[in-house]
Short mmCIF file of C-alpha atoms in Angstrom, two decimals:
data_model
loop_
_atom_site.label_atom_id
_atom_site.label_comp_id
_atom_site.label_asym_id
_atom_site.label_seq_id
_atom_site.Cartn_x
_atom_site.Cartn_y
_atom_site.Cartn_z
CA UNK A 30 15.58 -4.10 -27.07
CA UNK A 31 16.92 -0.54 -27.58
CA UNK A 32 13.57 0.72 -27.21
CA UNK A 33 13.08 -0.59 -23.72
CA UNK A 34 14.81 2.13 -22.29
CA UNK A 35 11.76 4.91 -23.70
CA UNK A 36 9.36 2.74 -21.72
CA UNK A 37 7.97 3.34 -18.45
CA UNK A 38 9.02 1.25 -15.96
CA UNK A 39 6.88 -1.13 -13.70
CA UNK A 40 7.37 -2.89 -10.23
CA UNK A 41 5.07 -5.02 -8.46
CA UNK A 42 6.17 -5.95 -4.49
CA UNK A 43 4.62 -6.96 -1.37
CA UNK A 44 5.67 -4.03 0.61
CA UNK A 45 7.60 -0.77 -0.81
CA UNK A 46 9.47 1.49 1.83
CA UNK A 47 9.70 5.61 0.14
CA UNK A 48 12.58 7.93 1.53
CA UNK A 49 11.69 11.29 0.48
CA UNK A 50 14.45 12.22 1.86
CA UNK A 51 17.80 9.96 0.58
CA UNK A 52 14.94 9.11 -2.64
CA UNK A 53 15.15 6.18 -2.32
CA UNK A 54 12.89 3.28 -2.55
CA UNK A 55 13.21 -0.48 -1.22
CA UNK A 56 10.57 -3.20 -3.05
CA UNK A 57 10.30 -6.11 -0.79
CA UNK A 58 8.79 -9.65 -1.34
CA UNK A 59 8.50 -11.09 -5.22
CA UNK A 60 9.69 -8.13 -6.93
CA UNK A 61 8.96 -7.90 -10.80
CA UNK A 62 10.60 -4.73 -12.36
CA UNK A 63 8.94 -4.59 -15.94
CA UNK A 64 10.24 -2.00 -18.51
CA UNK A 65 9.02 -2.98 -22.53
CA UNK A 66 10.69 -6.48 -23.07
CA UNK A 67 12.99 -6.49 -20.07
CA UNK A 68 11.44 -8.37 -17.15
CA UNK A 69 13.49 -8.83 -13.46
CA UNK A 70 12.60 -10.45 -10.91
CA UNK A 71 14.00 -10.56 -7.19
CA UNK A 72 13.53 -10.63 -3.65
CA UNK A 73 14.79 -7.11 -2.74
CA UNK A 74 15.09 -4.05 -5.54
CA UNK A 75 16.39 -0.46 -4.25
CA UNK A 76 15.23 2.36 -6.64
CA UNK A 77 16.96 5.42 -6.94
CA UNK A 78 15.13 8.23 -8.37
CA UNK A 79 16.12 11.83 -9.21
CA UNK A 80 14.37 14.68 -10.16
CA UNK A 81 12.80 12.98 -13.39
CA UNK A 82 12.24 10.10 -11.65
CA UNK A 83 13.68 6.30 -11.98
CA UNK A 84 17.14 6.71 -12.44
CA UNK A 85 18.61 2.97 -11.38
CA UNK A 86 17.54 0.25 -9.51
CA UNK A 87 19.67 -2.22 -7.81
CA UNK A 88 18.03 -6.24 -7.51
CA UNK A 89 18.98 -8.76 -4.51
CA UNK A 90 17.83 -12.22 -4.62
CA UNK A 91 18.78 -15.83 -4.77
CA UNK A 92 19.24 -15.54 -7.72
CA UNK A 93 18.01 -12.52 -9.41
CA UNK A 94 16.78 -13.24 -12.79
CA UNK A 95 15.92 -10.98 -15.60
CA UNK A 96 15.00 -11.58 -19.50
CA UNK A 97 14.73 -9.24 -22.29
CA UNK A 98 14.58 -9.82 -26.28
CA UNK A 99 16.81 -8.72 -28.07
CA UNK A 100 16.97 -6.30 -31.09
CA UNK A 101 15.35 -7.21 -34.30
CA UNK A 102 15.97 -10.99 -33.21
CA UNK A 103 13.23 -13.50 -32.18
CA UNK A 104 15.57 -14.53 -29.14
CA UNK A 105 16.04 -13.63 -25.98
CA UNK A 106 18.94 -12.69 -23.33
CA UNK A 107 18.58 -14.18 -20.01
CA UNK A 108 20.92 -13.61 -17.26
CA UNK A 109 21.15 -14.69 -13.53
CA UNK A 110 23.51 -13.52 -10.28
CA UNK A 111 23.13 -12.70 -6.83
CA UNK A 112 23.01 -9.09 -7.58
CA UNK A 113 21.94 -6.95 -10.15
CA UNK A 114 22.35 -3.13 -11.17
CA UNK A 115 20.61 -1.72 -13.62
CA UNK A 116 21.07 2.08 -15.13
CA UNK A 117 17.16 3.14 -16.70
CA UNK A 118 18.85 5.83 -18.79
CA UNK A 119 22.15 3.55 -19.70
CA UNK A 120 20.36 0.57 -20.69
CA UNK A 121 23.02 -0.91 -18.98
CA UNK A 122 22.87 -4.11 -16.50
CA UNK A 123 25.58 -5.59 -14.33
CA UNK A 124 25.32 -8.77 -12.68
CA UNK A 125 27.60 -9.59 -9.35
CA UNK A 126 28.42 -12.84 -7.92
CA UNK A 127 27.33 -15.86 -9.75
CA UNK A 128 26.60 -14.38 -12.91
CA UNK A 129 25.49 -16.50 -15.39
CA UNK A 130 24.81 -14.87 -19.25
CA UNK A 131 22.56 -16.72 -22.03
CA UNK A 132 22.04 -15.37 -25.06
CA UNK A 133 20.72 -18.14 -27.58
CA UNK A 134 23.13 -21.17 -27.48
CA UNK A 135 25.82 -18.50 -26.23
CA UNK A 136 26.42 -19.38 -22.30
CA UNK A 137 28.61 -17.07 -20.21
CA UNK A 138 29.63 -17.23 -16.63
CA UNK A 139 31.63 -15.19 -14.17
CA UNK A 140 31.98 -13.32 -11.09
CA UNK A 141 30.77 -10.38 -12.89
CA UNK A 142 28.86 -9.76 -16.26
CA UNK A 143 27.61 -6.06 -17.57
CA UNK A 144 25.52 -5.89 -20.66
CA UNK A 145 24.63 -3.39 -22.42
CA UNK A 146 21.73 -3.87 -24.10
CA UNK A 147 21.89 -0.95 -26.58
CA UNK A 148 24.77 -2.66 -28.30
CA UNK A 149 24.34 -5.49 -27.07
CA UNK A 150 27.91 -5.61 -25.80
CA UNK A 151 29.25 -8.17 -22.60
CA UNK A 152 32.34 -8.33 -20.82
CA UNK A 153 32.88 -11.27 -18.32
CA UNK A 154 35.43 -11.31 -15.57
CA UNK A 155 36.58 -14.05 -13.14
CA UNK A 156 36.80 -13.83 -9.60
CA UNK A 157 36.12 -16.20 -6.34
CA UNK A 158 32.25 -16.21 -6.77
CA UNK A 159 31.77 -17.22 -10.25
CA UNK A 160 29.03 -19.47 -11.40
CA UNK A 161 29.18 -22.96 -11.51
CA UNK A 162 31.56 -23.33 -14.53
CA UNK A 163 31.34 -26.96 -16.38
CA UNK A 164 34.96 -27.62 -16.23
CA UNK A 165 34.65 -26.73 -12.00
CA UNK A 166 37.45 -24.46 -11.70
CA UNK A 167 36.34 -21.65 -9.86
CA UNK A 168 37.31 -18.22 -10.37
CA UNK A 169 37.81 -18.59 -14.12
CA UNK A 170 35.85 -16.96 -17.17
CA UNK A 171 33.69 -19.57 -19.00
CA UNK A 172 32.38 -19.07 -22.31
CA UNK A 173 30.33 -21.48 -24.51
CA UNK A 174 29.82 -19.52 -28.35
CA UNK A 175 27.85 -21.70 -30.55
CA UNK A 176 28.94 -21.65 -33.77
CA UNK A 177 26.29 -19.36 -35.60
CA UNK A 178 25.33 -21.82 -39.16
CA UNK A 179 26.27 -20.64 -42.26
CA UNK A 180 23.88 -18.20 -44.22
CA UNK A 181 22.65 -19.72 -47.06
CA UNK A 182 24.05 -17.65 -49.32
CA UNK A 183 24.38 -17.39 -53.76
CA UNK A 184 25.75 -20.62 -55.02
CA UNK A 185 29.29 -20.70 -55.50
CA UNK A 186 31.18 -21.68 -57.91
CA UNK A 187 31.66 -25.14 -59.13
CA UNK A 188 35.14 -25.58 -58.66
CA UNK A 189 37.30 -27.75 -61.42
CA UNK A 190 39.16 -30.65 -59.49
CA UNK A 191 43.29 -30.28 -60.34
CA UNK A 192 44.29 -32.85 -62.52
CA UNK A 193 47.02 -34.74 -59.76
CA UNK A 194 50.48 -34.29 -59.92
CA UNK A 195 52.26 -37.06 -61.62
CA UNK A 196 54.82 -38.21 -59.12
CA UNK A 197 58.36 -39.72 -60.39
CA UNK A 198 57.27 -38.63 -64.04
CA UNK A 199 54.78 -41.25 -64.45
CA UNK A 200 51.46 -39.58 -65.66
CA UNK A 201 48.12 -40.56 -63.73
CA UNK A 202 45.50 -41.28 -65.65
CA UNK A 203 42.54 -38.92 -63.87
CA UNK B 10 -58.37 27.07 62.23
CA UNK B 11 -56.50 29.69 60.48
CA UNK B 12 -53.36 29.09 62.51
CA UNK B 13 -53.03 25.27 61.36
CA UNK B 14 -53.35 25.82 57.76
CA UNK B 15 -50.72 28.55 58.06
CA UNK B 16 -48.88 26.35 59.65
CA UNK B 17 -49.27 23.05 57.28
CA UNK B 18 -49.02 25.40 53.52
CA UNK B 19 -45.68 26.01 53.64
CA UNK B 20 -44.68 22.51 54.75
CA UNK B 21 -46.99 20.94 52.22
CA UNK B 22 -45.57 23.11 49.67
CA UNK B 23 -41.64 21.89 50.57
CA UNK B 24 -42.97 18.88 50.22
CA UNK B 25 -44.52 18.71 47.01
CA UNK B 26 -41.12 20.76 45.40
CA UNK B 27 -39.05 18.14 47.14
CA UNK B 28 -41.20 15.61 44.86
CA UNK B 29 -41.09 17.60 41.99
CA UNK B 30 -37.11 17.93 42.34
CA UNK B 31 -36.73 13.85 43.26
CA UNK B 32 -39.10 13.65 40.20
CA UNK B 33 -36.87 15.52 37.70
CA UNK B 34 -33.56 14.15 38.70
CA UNK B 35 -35.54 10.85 38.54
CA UNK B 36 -36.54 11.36 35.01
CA UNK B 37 -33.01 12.75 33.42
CA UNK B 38 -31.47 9.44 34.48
CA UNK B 39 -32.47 6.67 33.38
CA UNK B 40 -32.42 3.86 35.81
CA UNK B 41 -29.41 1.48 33.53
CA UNK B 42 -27.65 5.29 33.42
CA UNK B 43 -24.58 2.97 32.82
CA UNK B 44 -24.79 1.64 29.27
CA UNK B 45 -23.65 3.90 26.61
CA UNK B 46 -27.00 2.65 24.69
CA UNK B 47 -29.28 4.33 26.59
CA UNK B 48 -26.86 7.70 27.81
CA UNK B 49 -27.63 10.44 25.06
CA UNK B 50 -24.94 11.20 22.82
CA UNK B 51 -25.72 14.95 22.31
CA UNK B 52 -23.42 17.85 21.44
CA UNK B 53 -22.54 20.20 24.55
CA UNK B 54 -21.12 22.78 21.93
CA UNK B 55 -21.06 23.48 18.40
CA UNK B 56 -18.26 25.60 16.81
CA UNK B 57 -18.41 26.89 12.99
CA UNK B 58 -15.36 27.57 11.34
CA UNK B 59 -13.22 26.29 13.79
CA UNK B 60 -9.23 26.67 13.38
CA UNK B 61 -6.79 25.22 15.88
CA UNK B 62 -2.63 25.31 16.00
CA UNK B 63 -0.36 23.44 18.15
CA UNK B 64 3.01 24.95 18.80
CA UNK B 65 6.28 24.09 20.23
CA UNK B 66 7.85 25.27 23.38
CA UNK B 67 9.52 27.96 21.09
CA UNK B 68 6.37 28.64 20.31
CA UNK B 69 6.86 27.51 16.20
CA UNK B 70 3.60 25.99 14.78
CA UNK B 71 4.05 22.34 14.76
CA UNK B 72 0.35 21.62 13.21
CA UNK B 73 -2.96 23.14 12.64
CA UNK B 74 -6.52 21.84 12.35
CA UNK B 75 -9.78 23.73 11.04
CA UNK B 76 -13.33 22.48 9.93
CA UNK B 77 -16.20 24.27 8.97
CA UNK B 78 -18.47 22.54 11.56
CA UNK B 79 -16.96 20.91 15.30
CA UNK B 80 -19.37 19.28 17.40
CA UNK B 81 -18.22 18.25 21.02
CA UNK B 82 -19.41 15.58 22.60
CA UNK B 83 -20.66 15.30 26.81
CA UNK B 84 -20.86 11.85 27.24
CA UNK B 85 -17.73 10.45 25.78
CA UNK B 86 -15.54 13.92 25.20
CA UNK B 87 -14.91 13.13 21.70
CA UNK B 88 -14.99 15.35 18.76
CA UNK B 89 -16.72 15.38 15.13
CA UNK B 90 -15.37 17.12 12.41
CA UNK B 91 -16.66 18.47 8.93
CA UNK B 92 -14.42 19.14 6.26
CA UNK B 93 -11.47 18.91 8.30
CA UNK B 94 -8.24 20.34 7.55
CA UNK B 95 -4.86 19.14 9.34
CA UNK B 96 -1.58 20.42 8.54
CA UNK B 97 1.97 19.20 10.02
CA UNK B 98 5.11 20.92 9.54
CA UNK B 99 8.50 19.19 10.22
CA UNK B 100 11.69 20.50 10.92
CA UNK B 101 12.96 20.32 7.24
CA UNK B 102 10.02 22.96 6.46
CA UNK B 103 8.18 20.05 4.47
CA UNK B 104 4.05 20.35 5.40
CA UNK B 105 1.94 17.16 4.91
CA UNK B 106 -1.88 18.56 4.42
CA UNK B 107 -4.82 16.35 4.95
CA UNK B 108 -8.46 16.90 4.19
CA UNK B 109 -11.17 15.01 3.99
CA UNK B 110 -15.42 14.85 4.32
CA UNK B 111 -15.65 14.12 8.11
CA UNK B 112 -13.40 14.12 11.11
CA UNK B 113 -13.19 12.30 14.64
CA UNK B 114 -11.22 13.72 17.66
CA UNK B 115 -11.02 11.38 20.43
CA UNK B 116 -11.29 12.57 23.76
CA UNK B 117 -7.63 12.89 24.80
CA UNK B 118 -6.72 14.99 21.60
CA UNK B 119 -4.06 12.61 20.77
CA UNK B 120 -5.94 10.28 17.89
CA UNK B 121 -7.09 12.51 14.52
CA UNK B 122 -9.54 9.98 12.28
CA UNK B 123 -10.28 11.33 8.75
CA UNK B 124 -12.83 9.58 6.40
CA UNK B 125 -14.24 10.25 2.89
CA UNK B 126 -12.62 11.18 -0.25
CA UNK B 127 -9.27 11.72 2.07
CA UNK B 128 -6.56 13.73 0.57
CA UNK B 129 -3.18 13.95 1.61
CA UNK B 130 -0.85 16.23 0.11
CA UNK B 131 3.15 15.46 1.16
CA UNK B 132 5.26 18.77 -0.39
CA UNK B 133 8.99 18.74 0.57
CA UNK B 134 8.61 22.01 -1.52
CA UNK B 135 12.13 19.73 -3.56
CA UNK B 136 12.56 19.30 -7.18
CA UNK B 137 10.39 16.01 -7.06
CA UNK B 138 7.34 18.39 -6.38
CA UNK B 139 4.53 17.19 -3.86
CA UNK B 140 3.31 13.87 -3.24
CA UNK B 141 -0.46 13.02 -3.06
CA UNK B 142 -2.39 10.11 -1.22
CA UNK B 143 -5.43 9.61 -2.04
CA UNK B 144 -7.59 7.11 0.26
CA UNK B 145 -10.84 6.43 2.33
CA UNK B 146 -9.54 6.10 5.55
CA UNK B 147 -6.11 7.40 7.66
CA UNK B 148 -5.60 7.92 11.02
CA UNK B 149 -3.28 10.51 12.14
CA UNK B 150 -1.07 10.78 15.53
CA UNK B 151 0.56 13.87 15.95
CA UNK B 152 2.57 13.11 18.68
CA UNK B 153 4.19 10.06 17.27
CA UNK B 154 4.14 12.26 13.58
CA UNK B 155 2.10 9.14 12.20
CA UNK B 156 -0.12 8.65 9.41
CA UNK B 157 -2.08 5.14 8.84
CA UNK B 158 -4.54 3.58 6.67
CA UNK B 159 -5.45 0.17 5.91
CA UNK B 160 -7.44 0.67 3.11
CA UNK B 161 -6.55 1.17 -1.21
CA UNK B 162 -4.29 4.13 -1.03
CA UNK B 163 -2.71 5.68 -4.70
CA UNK B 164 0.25 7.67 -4.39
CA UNK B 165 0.78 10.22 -7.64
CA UNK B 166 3.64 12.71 -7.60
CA UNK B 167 5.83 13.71 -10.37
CA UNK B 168 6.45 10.76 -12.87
CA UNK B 169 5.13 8.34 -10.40
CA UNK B 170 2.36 6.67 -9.58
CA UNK B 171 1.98 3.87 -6.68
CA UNK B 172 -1.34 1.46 -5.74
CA UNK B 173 -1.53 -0.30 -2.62
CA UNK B 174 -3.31 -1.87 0.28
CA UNK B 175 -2.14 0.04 3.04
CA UNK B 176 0.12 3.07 4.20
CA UNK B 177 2.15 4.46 7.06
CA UNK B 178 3.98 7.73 7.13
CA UNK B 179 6.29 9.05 9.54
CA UNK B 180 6.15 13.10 8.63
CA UNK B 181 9.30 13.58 10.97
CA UNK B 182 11.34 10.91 9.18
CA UNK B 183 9.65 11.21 5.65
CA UNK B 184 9.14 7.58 5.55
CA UNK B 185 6.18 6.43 3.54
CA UNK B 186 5.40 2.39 3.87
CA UNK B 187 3.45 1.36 1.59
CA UNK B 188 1.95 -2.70 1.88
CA UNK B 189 -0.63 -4.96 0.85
CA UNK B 190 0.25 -5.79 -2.85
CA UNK B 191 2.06 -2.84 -4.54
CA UNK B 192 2.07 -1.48 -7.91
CA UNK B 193 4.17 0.92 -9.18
CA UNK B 194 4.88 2.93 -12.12
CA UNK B 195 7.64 4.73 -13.32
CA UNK B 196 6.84 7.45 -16.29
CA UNK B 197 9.77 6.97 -18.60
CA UNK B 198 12.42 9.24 -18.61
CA UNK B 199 12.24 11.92 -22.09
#
């Protein structure tokens, strides 16, 4: 959700290793990075901070799986890769190697996937590591979009049948 | 008659202050004088407001220790402290302070124990502003510029906020480990 992004941000790790120095820190051992509705989890997460604090964070694991809802829809976005970057004040997320996108029925899988999840926009590209894809051919783009069903909307219509044309001048009784 | 008890006082008096000497050395050790049980653990000197700094070959401060109260120890050479306070500057000009209730010394110097309500302040005097550890227990070698607990430590500096079972920090390197189940939280960004 758009709001995610105002949240704080929470990680949970067996060990954490702090570098005053480079500021940076490395989460190790069943990393969860929490922040609102987005949830990641992974083996290895580097933070970077700056001044303000978290800036980005960049997930390792096998795979690295995160889940978030998204806006003003009762449905959620998962995604899976070997890597993952994600930008706190972007809202943005890539996923590296392996990625694999579901959003819904949508299914979506490359080499490489970034999402942004403040307008909810994807863009998949091909490449040697991309995810399983059901027809097998590696480094291709695959992309399952379920067809979204039609909005009931107002009635339309009722449409008068045309009377059929007579053919060779003899006239059809209807 | 005179001449033999002249000559048999003195005598009789070495004698008894022999005794009396055998007696006392007799009495201040005990016969197991081996077992630290039974030695006395008493305090050969106490300093008040003590203050201590350890320099360099250049002669720069590397770190500093005071406490209001420092007891020294006889039998074992070791040290208790009172409100100690230890600070350790490295080369970047970054000080990591520590304070706590008590304080142990061991006898070599080399092995600084702090307990009760310890407080360590880390300040890179950098934009992130200092770094605070707050715990029950750390044990601090300055030669090796190390800093360990193995008890709950938090962690609070600016926009952060860390829980965990245990801690090492290297004050040379600026490396803080932190282990045991940690949780850590990121204020949001405004």
């Amino acid at each position: 959700e758009k709001a995610d992004r105002s949240k704080p941000v929470n990680i949970e790790a067996d060990s954490v290793t702090v570098d005053d120095l480079r500021k940076v820190s490395v989460y190790l051992g069943n990393v969860v990075l929490v922040q609102g509705t987005m949830t990641l989890h992974a083996d290895k997460i580097v933070v970077h901070q700056d001044a303000e604090g978290f800036n980005s964070a960049t997930a390792y694991g096998n795979p690295v799986s995160f889940r978030q809802k998204r806006d003003g829809v009762d449905e959620y976005i998962e995604g899976y890769a070997d890597r993952m970057q994600y930008d706190g004040k972007l809202g943005t997320l890539q996923l590296f190697d392996n990625a694999h996108l579901k959003r819904g029925a949508d299914d979506l899988r490359g080499s490489y996937i970034s999402y942004n999840s403040n307008t909810e926009f994807f863009e998949v590209k091909g490449g040697n590591n991309t995810a399983g894809s059901p027809s097998g051919r590696k480094g291709r783009v695959s992309a399952v979009i379920q067809p979204k069903p039609a909005k009931p909307g107002p009635a339309a219509p009722a449409t008068v049948p045309l009377p059929p044309k007579p053919t060779n001048g003899i006239q059809k009784n209807p | 008659m005179n001449y033999r008890a002249a000559f048999w006082f003195p005598i009789g008096l070495l004698a008894a202050l022999a005794g009396l000497s055998l007696w006392l050395q007799y009495a201040l050790q005990a016969p197991n004088a081996g077992t630290p049980l039974t030695r006395k653990h008493i305090a050969d000197y106490i300093v008040e407001n003590f203050n201590a700094t350890r320099t360099d070959l250049a002669g720069k401060p590397e770190n500093t220790l005071s406490a209001r109260k420092t007891e020294h120890f006889l039998d074992d050479d070791t040290t208790q402290l009172e409100a100690p306070d230890f600070t350790a500057f490295d080369k970047q000009g970054g000080t990591v302070n520590v304070r706590s209730a008590h304080g142990f010394v061991s006898s070599k110097g080399d092995i600084i124990i702090f307990t009760g309500k310890v407080i360590l302040v880390r300040d890179l005097h950098d934009a992130q502003g200092p770094l605070t550890l707050t715990t029950e227990y750390l044990k601090v070698i300055p030669k090796q510029h190390l800093m360990l607990s193995n008890r709950p430590t938090v962690v609070q500096g600016k926009n952060i906020l860390i829980h965990a079972g245990a801690l090492q920090l290297n004050s040379q390197t600026r490396e803080l480990l932190l282990s045991h189940h940690v949780k850590t939280h990121y204020e949001p960004i405004h």
